[in-house]
Amino acid sequence: MKLSNFFISLFLLPLGLLFAQDEDYKSNFEKGLKAYNNKEYASAVKYYETSLSTAYRSPEAYNNLGLAYFKTADIGKAILSFERALRMRPGYTSARKNLKAAQQYIDTKLKKSGGFWLFSFWGSIGLMLTSFSWSLLFFLLFFSASAAFLLRYLKLNERLSFVGLRLGIIFLVLSFICFGFARSAASAQFDKNLAIITSVRAGVRTAPGLDGEDIMIVSSGVKVKVQEEMGDWFKVRLDNAVVGWVPAKTLEKI
Amino acid sequence: MRYLLILTLFCCSLAAYAQKVVFRADCNAKDVVVNNPFKVSFVLENSEVKNISFPKFEKDGFSVVQGPINESKYTNINGKSSSSENYVFLLAPKKVGKLTLGPAKVVTSRGKVLSTKSIEINSVASGKNSEAGNDNLPAGISGKVIYRMVPSTESAVPGEQVNVDMKVYTQLDLASVGMTLEPKSKQVDLLPLNYNDNETSVDVINGRQFASKTLYRFSFIAGSPGTVEISPSKIEFVQAYSSNPFSRRETLSVMSNTLSIEVKAFKNEPSTFSGAVGKFEMFATLEKTGINSDDFLNVVLTVSGVGDLKKISGIPIKFGKKGEKPFEIYPPKIVENLQETAVGKSGIRDFIYRLEPNAIGNFEMRPTFTYFDIELRRFVTIDTVIPVRVLQGKKVLGKSVPMESDSEAQKITLSFGEAVSKANWRKPGTPFYGSLFFWILFFLPIILFITLAASKVYLKKRYEIMVKQRALTKANRDLNENLKNALMHLTASDAPAFYQAISEAFKNFLGKKLKIPKAEMSKEMMAEKLEGLVDEDKIRSLTRIMKICELSVFAGQDNKQAMQLVYDDSTELFAIFTKTFS
């Protein structure tokens, strides 16, 4: 082989691998769908997992993976997959519906404690769009407010100045509401400390290690917030405000 | 090599350090005849003694017969090292009654302070040799060697494992002790256990103190209710009559007692009783708690403990409501690891059940194991609740059994959607919210406004300066014109016109600079306005020139030299004022 040919091959190889990978995840998704429709759920899980192990992600693939996991009776992994789908696209109604359906099967029902209704209402509105969409809306309103204030500042005429001030205030208030939603959606979409219990049972203990006393047992599918990590143990906060330690292997971060 | 040695020593020291440090007191007696010795050992494990203090023996009612005898041990087995330091005392109680030997304290080489527990000793009065003549031993030693069978329980239940210890009590030094007649029973099979009693104990029989040792241990499993009779056993030993090796020695034998153990029937036997008698634990292991209707569920129920595990043929598994049969339960596969140890039969038995679902839903599986506890002398039931879920798979089951709680079943109302056939793929990127670009866009209008405001202020100032400079230029131009006229009048020796020109020059210049209206223009006003802007002597010089100019109107001031002086002073003053107002 000529040296020039060798270098050309060397250059084309990663490009080829890239395309090969591109084809791979799509074909595995198709295979997963086919297996699911043939009621071969374990195979469907395998194909979807393989398709999602590449650099590409898809909310639809996560949604289908969740359905396949549910069919194999793995509630924890099913809920984790639906959560991942919603993390990619908070307004994905199918995934939200499937998540709610899967959550019915969680054995440990935790009653949410403390939260003020307005915060949860705020959070639910924030999840209607992605943080990116909220951010764009914020900038649209923010720049409009800036333009309106500019009209007021330039004092081109009395009428424009009057309208500019009022429009500027309205746009500014609306823009900061959108900013709040963007922040709330971003924390839901990109919070790396949210996790799902994936093992059948996990004992929440008072201290990391087997010396700690059991506070309560939680079943698979329960959502927790990781507050601290210490070796093979995670300190988590449950919805009912219980804080304790669980083995790292019993949960998976969303 | 040297480094290897150091490393090995370091590892050994680390291993030694890892061992738990224990300080304890061992005693070989509970009952002791007054003034008879018994042994107490204070043992420190896995550390070195820095300072040790023993109990106040005399104060506690004991006399020290011998001790302390110090022994140190170090062992290393497969890299695991341990050490111990023993302080052995032979003590004798000085009075009859219950005596308490206080705790000993030790300070280890690492500065740790440890103490032992107190030891309770029952000191009894000395009694007579009432056993003498009851055995076939010669006079003088009769009653000094007693051989007994000691059962682990006087009354057993069917299936209970009973251990019988062959124990010899002696006040003599015995040699070559061996069993010549084994105990036998018609009702049960007596099996010898591998038992080694390394320690000699102290026992009191009828007020006489003996050194005792268990020579053998037999075991049997109690059968049906009734009495188990065990025939006497016989041992032989060699008795030396002096310490001289050539002295007379005699082989003697001694018989044990006959043993009767009553086996009583169970009372109120529960229906779940597995037949196991002993001390057990049970736990369940599941691969998963949720399956679909196509799958089987494998449940492993493990029973471990001491007792006859073979008696357990299976563990009943129940589900929720009575009569429900959500699973077909197949006979278990049994995996066992049983042992015969010094305490008897023990081990682990796994019952691997395979469950096939008959219905879909959520169920509560309740494996129940009941055994007779030999320590508590009553039935003990171990049961656990395991939630199991069966989902609809390919196989359509004939019926659907609701969950244990019907209300729970009704809660499942939401259904799942269909799988999606088209997917949008993208590489996960960094979030736009909070990124550098986001903040740049956020601050952009603010920066623009600040820039705009700053530009406006700058332009305004610049305009003012320009206006000011323009005014200054005009004033300077007028001044030059006036001074030029004055110079022309000076050359022409036209005094009134000269002074008029000088006066006009000052009034015009300072009027513009100091913004004095023409109606208020006077030398006093000019002096007042200039105060603080220029030196006092310059103000005085201005007032003087203005006064000369005023006087020239009324009196002729045609002295050319004086006019020249006024002109010079005026130009000098104008130079200063121009500099001041520029």
Short mmCIF file of N, CA and C in Angstrom, two decimals, chain B residues 80-218:
data_model
loop_
_atom_site.label_atom_id
_atom_site.label_comp_id
_atom_site.label_asym_id
_atom_site.label_seq_id
_atom_site.Cartn_x
_atom_site.Cartn_y
_atom_site.Cartn_z
N LYS B 80 -2.21 -14.77 59.33
CA LYS B 80 -3.05 -14.09 60.32
C LYS B 80 -2.43 -14.32 61.69
N SER B 81 -1.92 -13.25 62.24
CA SER B 81 -1.20 -13.40 63.51
C SER B 81 -2.08 -12.99 64.67
N SER B 82 -1.79 -13.60 65.82
CA SER B 82 -2.47 -13.20 67.05
C SER B 82 -1.52 -13.43 68.21
N SER B 83 -1.71 -12.67 69.24
CA SER B 83 -0.83 -12.82 70.40
C SER B 83 -1.70 -12.75 71.66
N SER B 84 -1.19 -13.32 72.73
CA SER B 84 -1.91 -13.19 74.00
C SER B 84 -0.90 -13.20 75.15
N GLU B 85 -1.29 -12.51 76.18
CA GLU B 85 -0.46 -12.46 77.38
C GLU B 85 -1.35 -12.85 78.56
N ASN B 86 -0.97 -13.95 79.25
CA ASN B 86 -1.82 -14.49 80.32
C ASN B 86 -1.17 -14.26 81.68
N TYR B 87 -1.99 -13.95 82.67
CA TYR B 87 -1.55 -13.87 84.06
C TYR B 87 -2.45 -14.82 84.83
N VAL B 88 -1.86 -15.93 85.29
CA VAL B 88 -2.65 -17.01 85.91
C VAL B 88 -2.43 -17.00 87.43
N PHE B 89 -3.56 -17.10 88.14
CA PHE B 89 -3.52 -17.18 89.61
C PHE B 89 -4.25 -18.44 90.06
N LEU B 90 -3.73 -19.03 91.11
CA LEU B 90 -4.49 -20.07 91.83
C LEU B 90 -4.98 -19.40 93.09
N LEU B 91 -6.29 -19.32 93.25
CA LEU B 91 -6.88 -18.63 94.39
C LEU B 91 -7.67 -19.63 95.22
N ALA B 92 -7.88 -19.28 96.45
CA ALA B 92 -8.72 -20.12 97.32
C ALA B 92 -9.63 -19.22 98.13
N PRO B 93 -10.95 -19.51 98.16
CA PRO B 93 -11.86 -18.66 98.96
C PRO B 93 -11.58 -18.85 100.45
N LYS B 94 -11.64 -17.74 101.19
CA LYS B 94 -11.31 -17.82 102.62
C LYS B 94 -12.54 -18.05 103.49
N LYS B 95 -13.73 -17.81 102.89
CA LYS B 95 -14.94 -17.97 103.69
C LYS B 95 -16.05 -18.58 102.83
N VAL B 96 -17.08 -19.09 103.50
CA VAL B 96 -18.22 -19.69 102.80
C VAL B 96 -19.19 -18.58 102.37
N GLY B 97 -19.80 -18.76 101.22
CA GLY B 97 -20.79 -17.77 100.72
C GLY B 97 -20.52 -17.39 99.28
N LYS B 98 -21.34 -16.47 98.81
CA LYS B 98 -21.16 -16.00 97.43
C LYS B 98 -20.13 -14.88 97.42
N LEU B 99 -19.05 -15.08 96.70
CA LEU B 99 -17.95 -14.10 96.66
C LEU B 99 -17.83 -13.52 95.24
N THR B 100 -17.40 -12.28 95.23
CA THR B 100 -17.23 -11.63 93.92
C THR B 100 -15.79 -11.16 93.77
N LEU B 101 -15.17 -11.64 92.73
CA LEU B 101 -13.80 -11.20 92.42
C LEU B 101 -13.91 -10.01 91.47
N GLY B 102 -13.38 -8.89 91.94
CA GLY B 102 -13.52 -7.62 91.18
C GLY B 102 -12.79 -7.64 89.85
N PRO B 103 -12.97 -6.59 89.06
CA PRO B 103 -12.34 -6.56 87.74
C PRO B 103 -10.85 -6.21 87.79
N ALA B 104 -10.10 -6.73 86.83
CA ALA B 104 -8.69 -6.35 86.65
C ALA B 104 -8.63 -5.27 85.58
N LYS B 105 -7.62 -4.41 85.66
CA LYS B 105 -7.48 -3.34 84.68
C LYS B 105 -6.14 -3.42 84.01
N VAL B 106 -6.11 -3.07 82.72
CA VAL B 106 -4.84 -3.08 82.00
C VAL B 106 -4.73 -1.82 81.14
N VAL B 107 -3.49 -1.29 81.08
CA VAL B 107 -3.20 -0.21 80.13
C VAL B 107 -2.31 -0.83 79.06
N THR B 108 -2.77 -0.83 77.81
CA THR B 108 -2.00 -1.47 76.74
C THR B 108 -0.88 -0.55 76.29
N SER B 109 0.02 -1.13 75.49
CA SER B 109 1.17 -0.35 74.99
C SER B 109 0.71 0.83 74.14
N ARG B 110 -0.49 0.76 73.61
CA ARG B 110 -1.02 1.88 72.81
C ARG B 110 -1.86 2.84 73.66
N GLY B 111 -1.84 2.62 74.97
CA GLY B 111 -2.51 3.55 75.87
C GLY B 111 -4.00 3.28 76.08
N LYS B 112 -4.47 2.14 75.57
CA LYS B 112 -5.88 1.81 75.72
C LYS B 112 -6.10 1.21 77.12
N VAL B 113 -7.15 1.65 77.81
CA VAL B 113 -7.44 1.13 79.14
C VAL B 113 -8.61 0.15 79.04
N LEU B 114 -8.39 -1.07 79.49
CA LEU B 114 -9.43 -2.10 79.41
C LEU B 114 -9.60 -2.74 80.78
N SER B 115 -10.78 -3.26 81.04
CA SER B 115 -10.98 -3.96 82.30
C SER B 115 -11.83 -5.22 82.07
N THR B 116 -11.71 -6.18 82.96
CA THR B 116 -12.45 -7.44 82.83
C THR B 116 -13.77 -7.32 83.58
N LYS B 117 -14.62 -8.33 83.39
CA LYS B 117 -15.86 -8.38 84.18
C LYS B 117 -15.55 -9.04 85.53
N SER B 118 -16.44 -8.81 86.48
CA SER B 118 -16.28 -9.46 87.80
C SER B 118 -16.63 -10.95 87.68
N ILE B 119 -16.10 -11.73 88.57
CA ILE B 119 -16.37 -13.19 88.57
C ILE B 119 -17.09 -13.56 89.86
N GLU B 120 -18.19 -14.28 89.71
CA GLU B 120 -18.96 -14.73 90.88
C GLU B 120 -18.51 -16.16 91.24
N ILE B 121 -18.19 -16.37 92.49
CA ILE B 121 -17.77 -17.71 92.96
C ILE B 121 -18.66 -18.09 94.15
N ASN B 122 -19.18 -19.32 94.08
CA ASN B 122 -19.98 -19.81 95.22
C ASN B 122 -19.08 -20.69 96.07
N SER B 123 -18.72 -20.19 97.22
CA SER B 123 -17.82 -20.94 98.11
C SER B 123 -18.67 -21.75 99.09
N VAL B 124 -18.45 -23.09 99.10
CA VAL B 124 -19.26 -23.97 99.96
C VAL B 124 -18.37 -24.61 101.03
N ALA B 125 -19.06 -25.07 102.10
CA ALA B 125 -18.31 -25.70 103.21
C ALA B 125 -17.87 -27.10 102.79
N SER B 126 -16.81 -27.58 103.39
CA SER B 126 -16.26 -28.90 103.07
C SER B 126 -17.20 -30.00 103.60
N GLY B 127 -17.37 -31.10 102.83
CA GLY B 127 -18.23 -32.20 103.25
C GLY B 127 -17.44 -33.49 103.39
N LYS B 128 -18.15 -34.53 103.81
CA LYS B 128 -17.48 -35.83 104.01
C LYS B 128 -17.50 -36.64 102.73
N ASN B 129 -16.64 -37.64 102.68
CA ASN B 129 -16.54 -38.50 101.51
C ASN B 129 -17.66 -39.55 101.56
N SER B 130 -18.86 -39.16 101.22
CA SER B 130 -20.00 -40.07 101.30
C SER B 130 -20.01 -41.08 100.16
N GLU B 131 -19.21 -40.85 99.11
CA GLU B 131 -19.15 -41.77 97.97
C GLU B 131 -18.27 -42.98 98.27
N ALA B 132 -17.47 -42.90 99.33
CA ALA B 132 -16.51 -43.99 99.64
C ALA B 132 -17.27 -45.29 99.86
N GLY B 133 -16.77 -46.36 99.26
CA GLY B 133 -17.38 -47.67 99.41
C GLY B 133 -18.46 -47.97 98.39
N ASN B 134 -18.91 -46.94 97.66
CA ASN B 134 -19.95 -47.17 96.64
C ASN B 134 -19.36 -47.63 95.31
N ASP B 135 -18.06 -47.55 95.18
CA ASP B 135 -17.43 -48.01 93.94
C ASP B 135 -16.55 -49.21 94.23
N ASN B 136 -15.90 -49.73 93.21
CA ASN B 136 -15.06 -50.90 93.42
C ASN B 136 -13.58 -50.51 93.52
N LEU B 137 -13.33 -49.27 93.97
CA LEU B 137 -11.95 -48.81 94.11
C LEU B 137 -11.41 -49.23 95.47
N PRO B 138 -10.09 -49.39 95.56
CA PRO B 138 -9.53 -49.80 96.85
C PRO B 138 -9.72 -48.70 97.91
N ALA B 139 -9.68 -49.15 99.15
CA ALA B 139 -9.83 -48.20 100.25
C ALA B 139 -8.71 -47.16 100.16
N GLY B 140 -8.96 -46.02 100.55
CA GLY B 140 -7.95 -44.93 100.43
C GLY B 140 -8.20 -44.07 99.23
N ILE B 141 -8.59 -44.67 98.14
CA ILE B 141 -8.89 -43.86 96.95
C ILE B 141 -10.37 -43.98 96.57
N SER B 142 -11.10 -44.83 97.30
CA SER B 142 -12.53 -44.98 97.02
C SER B 142 -13.24 -43.64 97.22
N GLY B 143 -14.07 -43.28 96.29
CA GLY B 143 -14.82 -42.02 96.36
C GLY B 143 -14.05 -40.84 95.84
N LYS B 144 -12.78 -41.08 95.46
CA LYS B 144 -11.98 -39.95 94.97
C LYS B 144 -12.00 -39.84 93.44
N VAL B 145 -12.51 -40.85 92.81
CA VAL B 145 -12.68 -40.78 91.35
C VAL B 145 -14.15 -41.13 91.05
N ILE B 146 -14.85 -40.21 90.44
CA ILE B 146 -16.27 -40.42 90.11
C ILE B 146 -16.43 -40.28 88.61
N TYR B 147 -17.20 -41.17 88.02
CA TYR B 147 -17.45 -41.16 86.58
C TYR B 147 -18.95 -41.05 86.37
N ARG B 148 -19.37 -40.02 85.62
CA ARG B 148 -20.80 -39.79 85.46
C ARG B 148 -21.17 -39.49 84.02
N MET B 149 -22.43 -39.84 83.67
CA MET B 149 -22.98 -39.45 82.38
C MET B 149 -23.87 -38.23 82.63
N VAL B 150 -23.59 -37.14 81.95
CA VAL B 150 -24.34 -35.89 82.17
C VAL B 150 -25.08 -35.53 80.88
N PRO B 151 -26.41 -35.58 80.88
CA PRO B 151 -27.16 -35.27 79.65
C PRO B 151 -27.34 -33.75 79.48
N SER B 152 -27.55 -33.32 78.24
CA SER B 152 -27.78 -31.89 77.99
C SER B 152 -29.18 -31.47 78.43
N THR B 153 -30.08 -32.44 78.55
CA THR B 153 -31.42 -32.15 79.08
C THR B 153 -31.98 -33.40 79.76
N GLU B 154 -32.76 -33.18 80.80
CA GLU B 154 -33.35 -34.31 81.54
C GLU B 154 -34.63 -34.78 80.86
N SER B 155 -35.26 -33.84 80.13
CA SER B 155 -36.53 -34.15 79.50
C SER B 155 -36.50 -33.62 78.07
N ALA B 156 -36.72 -34.50 77.10
CA ALA B 156 -36.62 -34.10 75.70
C ALA B 156 -37.96 -34.23 75.01
N VAL B 157 -38.01 -33.69 73.78
CA VAL B 157 -39.21 -33.84 72.95
C VAL B 157 -38.83 -34.68 71.73
N PRO B 158 -39.80 -35.30 71.06
CA PRO B 158 -39.44 -36.12 69.88
C PRO B 158 -38.70 -35.29 68.84
N GLY B 159 -37.61 -35.86 68.38
CA GLY B 159 -36.81 -35.17 67.35
C GLY B 159 -35.71 -34.31 67.92
N GLU B 160 -35.67 -34.16 69.25
CA GLU B 160 -34.64 -33.32 69.86
C GLU B 160 -33.31 -34.06 69.93
N GLN B 161 -32.27 -33.34 69.66
CA GLN B 161 -30.94 -33.92 69.76
C GLN B 161 -30.45 -33.76 71.20
N VAL B 162 -30.11 -34.90 71.85
CA VAL B 162 -29.65 -34.85 73.24
C VAL B 162 -28.19 -35.28 73.26
N ASN B 163 -27.35 -34.49 73.89
CA ASN B 163 -25.93 -34.82 74.04
C ASN B 163 -25.69 -35.38 75.44
N VAL B 164 -24.89 -36.42 75.51
CA VAL B 164 -24.57 -37.01 76.82
C VAL B 164 -23.05 -36.94 76.99
N ASP B 165 -22.63 -36.20 78.01
CA ASP B 165 -21.19 -36.06 78.28
C ASP B 165 -20.73 -37.12 79.27
N MET B 166 -19.61 -37.80 78.96
CA MET B 166 -19.00 -38.78 79.87
C MET B 166 -17.94 -38.01 80.66
N LYS B 167 -18.24 -37.74 81.91
CA LYS B 167 -17.42 -36.81 82.67
C LYS B 167 -16.76 -37.51 83.85
N VAL B 168 -15.48 -37.26 84.03
CA VAL B 168 -14.78 -37.85 85.17
C VAL B 168 -14.39 -36.74 86.14
N TYR B 169 -14.66 -37.03 87.45
CA TYR B 169 -14.34 -36.08 88.53
C TYR B 169 -13.28 -36.77 89.38
N THR B 170 -12.18 -36.11 89.65
CA THR B 170 -11.11 -36.80 90.37
C THR B 170 -10.40 -35.87 91.36
N GLN B 171 -9.92 -36.54 92.43
CA GLN B 171 -9.05 -35.83 93.37
C GLN B 171 -7.64 -36.41 93.30
N LEU B 172 -7.43 -37.30 92.33
CA LEU B 172 -6.13 -37.96 92.17
C LEU B 172 -5.54 -37.60 90.80
N ASP B 173 -4.24 -37.89 90.67
CA ASP B 173 -3.62 -37.74 89.34
C ASP B 173 -3.84 -39.03 88.57
N LEU B 174 -4.58 -38.94 87.52
CA LEU B 174 -4.90 -40.15 86.75
C LEU B 174 -4.06 -40.20 85.48
N ALA B 175 -3.77 -41.40 85.04
CA ALA B 175 -3.03 -41.57 83.78
C ALA B 175 -3.72 -42.65 82.95
N SER B 176 -3.51 -42.59 81.66
CA SER B 176 -4.01 -43.60 80.72
C SER B 176 -5.50 -43.89 80.91
N VAL B 177 -6.29 -42.85 80.91
CA VAL B 177 -7.74 -43.02 81.08
C VAL B 177 -8.35 -43.45 79.75
N GLY B 178 -9.15 -44.50 79.77
CA GLY B 178 -9.79 -44.96 78.54
C GLY B 178 -11.11 -45.65 78.81
N MET B 179 -12.03 -45.58 77.86
CA MET B 179 -13.34 -46.22 78.06
C MET B 179 -13.26 -47.69 77.67
N THR B 180 -13.71 -48.55 78.55
CA THR B 180 -13.69 -49.97 78.25
C THR B 180 -15.09 -50.51 77.99
N LEU B 181 -16.10 -49.76 78.39
CA LEU B 181 -17.48 -50.18 78.14
C LEU B 181 -18.29 -48.95 77.68
N GLU B 182 -18.77 -49.03 76.45
CA GLU B 182 -19.51 -47.90 75.91
C GLU B 182 -20.95 -47.90 76.42
N PRO B 183 -21.55 -46.75 76.56
CA PRO B 183 -22.97 -46.72 76.97
C PRO B 183 -23.85 -47.22 75.83
N LYS B 184 -24.94 -47.85 76.18
CA LYS B 184 -25.85 -48.40 75.16
C LYS B 184 -27.29 -48.08 75.52
N SER B 185 -28.11 -48.05 74.49
CA SER B 185 -29.53 -47.82 74.73
C SER B 185 -30.34 -48.68 73.77
N LYS B 186 -31.44 -49.20 74.28
CA LYS B 186 -32.31 -50.02 73.41
C LYS B 186 -33.25 -49.13 72.61
N GLN B 187 -33.51 -47.94 73.13
CA GLN B 187 -34.50 -47.08 72.50
C GLN B 187 -33.92 -46.20 71.38
N VAL B 188 -32.68 -45.76 71.54
CA VAL B 188 -32.09 -44.83 70.56
C VAL B 188 -30.70 -45.28 70.13
N ASP B 189 -30.22 -44.67 69.04
CA ASP B 189 -28.84 -44.92 68.60
C ASP B 189 -27.93 -43.87 69.18
N LEU B 190 -26.99 -44.31 69.99
CA LEU B 190 -26.03 -43.35 70.57
C LEU B 190 -24.84 -43.23 69.64
N LEU B 191 -24.58 -42.01 69.21
CA LEU B 191 -23.47 -41.79 68.27
C LEU B 191 -22.39 -40.94 68.94
N PRO B 192 -21.13 -41.38 68.87
CA PRO B 192 -20.07 -40.56 69.50
C PRO B 192 -19.80 -39.31 68.66
N LEU B 193 -19.59 -38.20 69.34
CA LEU B 193 -19.26 -36.94 68.66
C LEU B 193 -17.77 -36.67 68.83
N ASN B 194 -17.24 -35.94 67.87
CA ASN B 194 -15.81 -35.57 67.95
C ASN B 194 -15.67 -34.38 68.88
N TYR B 195 -15.41 -34.67 70.13
CA TYR B 195 -15.39 -33.60 71.12
C TYR B 195 -14.10 -33.66 71.94
N ASN B 196 -13.44 -32.53 72.06
CA ASN B 196 -12.21 -32.46 72.86
C ASN B 196 -12.35 -31.40 73.93
N ASP B 197 -12.27 -31.83 75.16
CA ASP B 197 -12.33 -30.88 76.28
C ASP B 197 -10.90 -30.63 76.73
N ASN B 198 -10.34 -29.51 76.35
CA ASN B 198 -8.93 -29.24 76.66
C ASN B 198 -8.73 -28.72 78.07
N GLU B 199 -9.73 -28.09 78.58
CA GLU B 199 -9.59 -27.43 79.88
C GLU B 199 -10.13 -28.31 81.00
N THR B 200 -9.42 -28.32 82.09
CA THR B 200 -9.91 -29.02 83.28
C THR B 200 -10.68 -28.01 84.12
N SER B 201 -11.86 -28.46 84.58
CA SER B 201 -12.68 -27.56 85.39
C SER B 201 -12.67 -28.00 86.85
N VAL B 202 -13.27 -27.16 87.67
CA VAL B 202 -13.42 -27.49 89.08
C VAL B 202 -14.91 -27.68 89.35
N ASP B 203 -15.27 -28.81 90.00
CA ASP B 203 -16.67 -29.06 90.36
C ASP B 203 -16.74 -29.49 91.81
N VAL B 204 -17.88 -29.25 92.42
CA VAL B 204 -18.08 -29.62 93.82
C VAL B 204 -19.22 -30.64 93.89
N ILE B 205 -18.90 -31.79 94.51
CA ILE B 205 -19.94 -32.82 94.69
C ILE B 205 -20.01 -33.14 96.18
N ASN B 206 -21.18 -32.94 96.75
CA ASN B 206 -21.42 -33.20 98.18
C ASN B 206 -20.35 -32.57 99.08
N GLY B 207 -20.02 -31.34 98.78
CA GLY B 207 -19.07 -30.60 99.62
C GLY B 207 -17.62 -30.97 99.39
N ARG B 208 -17.36 -31.71 98.32
CA ARG B 208 -15.96 -32.08 98.03
C ARG B 208 -15.59 -31.58 96.64
N GLN B 209 -14.38 -31.05 96.58
CA GLN B 209 -13.96 -30.42 95.32
C GLN B 209 -13.21 -31.42 94.45
N PHE B 210 -13.57 -31.43 93.18
CA PHE B 210 -12.94 -32.33 92.22
C PHE B 210 -12.45 -31.54 91.01
N ALA B 211 -11.40 -32.08 90.40
CA ALA B 211 -11.02 -31.59 89.05
C ALA B 211 -11.84 -32.42 88.07
N SER B 212 -12.45 -31.80 87.11
CA SER B 212 -13.33 -32.57 86.21
C SER B 212 -12.98 -32.34 84.75
N LYS B 213 -13.33 -33.33 83.95
CA LYS B 213 -13.07 -33.23 82.52
C LYS B 213 -14.04 -34.13 81.76
N THR B 214 -14.56 -33.61 80.63
CA THR B 214 -15.43 -34.45 79.80
C THR B 214 -14.54 -35.28 78.88
N LEU B 215 -14.68 -36.60 78.98
CA LEU B 215 -13.80 -37.47 78.18
C LEU B 215 -14.40 -37.76 76.82
N TYR B 216 -15.71 -37.99 76.77
CA TYR B 216 -16.38 -38.32 75.52
C TYR B 216 -17.73 -37.64 75.49
N ARG B 217 -18.27 -37.51 74.28
CA ARG B 217 -19.64 -36.99 74.16
C ARG B 217 -20.40 -37.87 73.16
N PHE B 218 -21.56 -38.32 73.60
CA PHE B 218 -22.45 -39.11 72.73
C PHE B 218 -23.69 -38.30 72.45
#
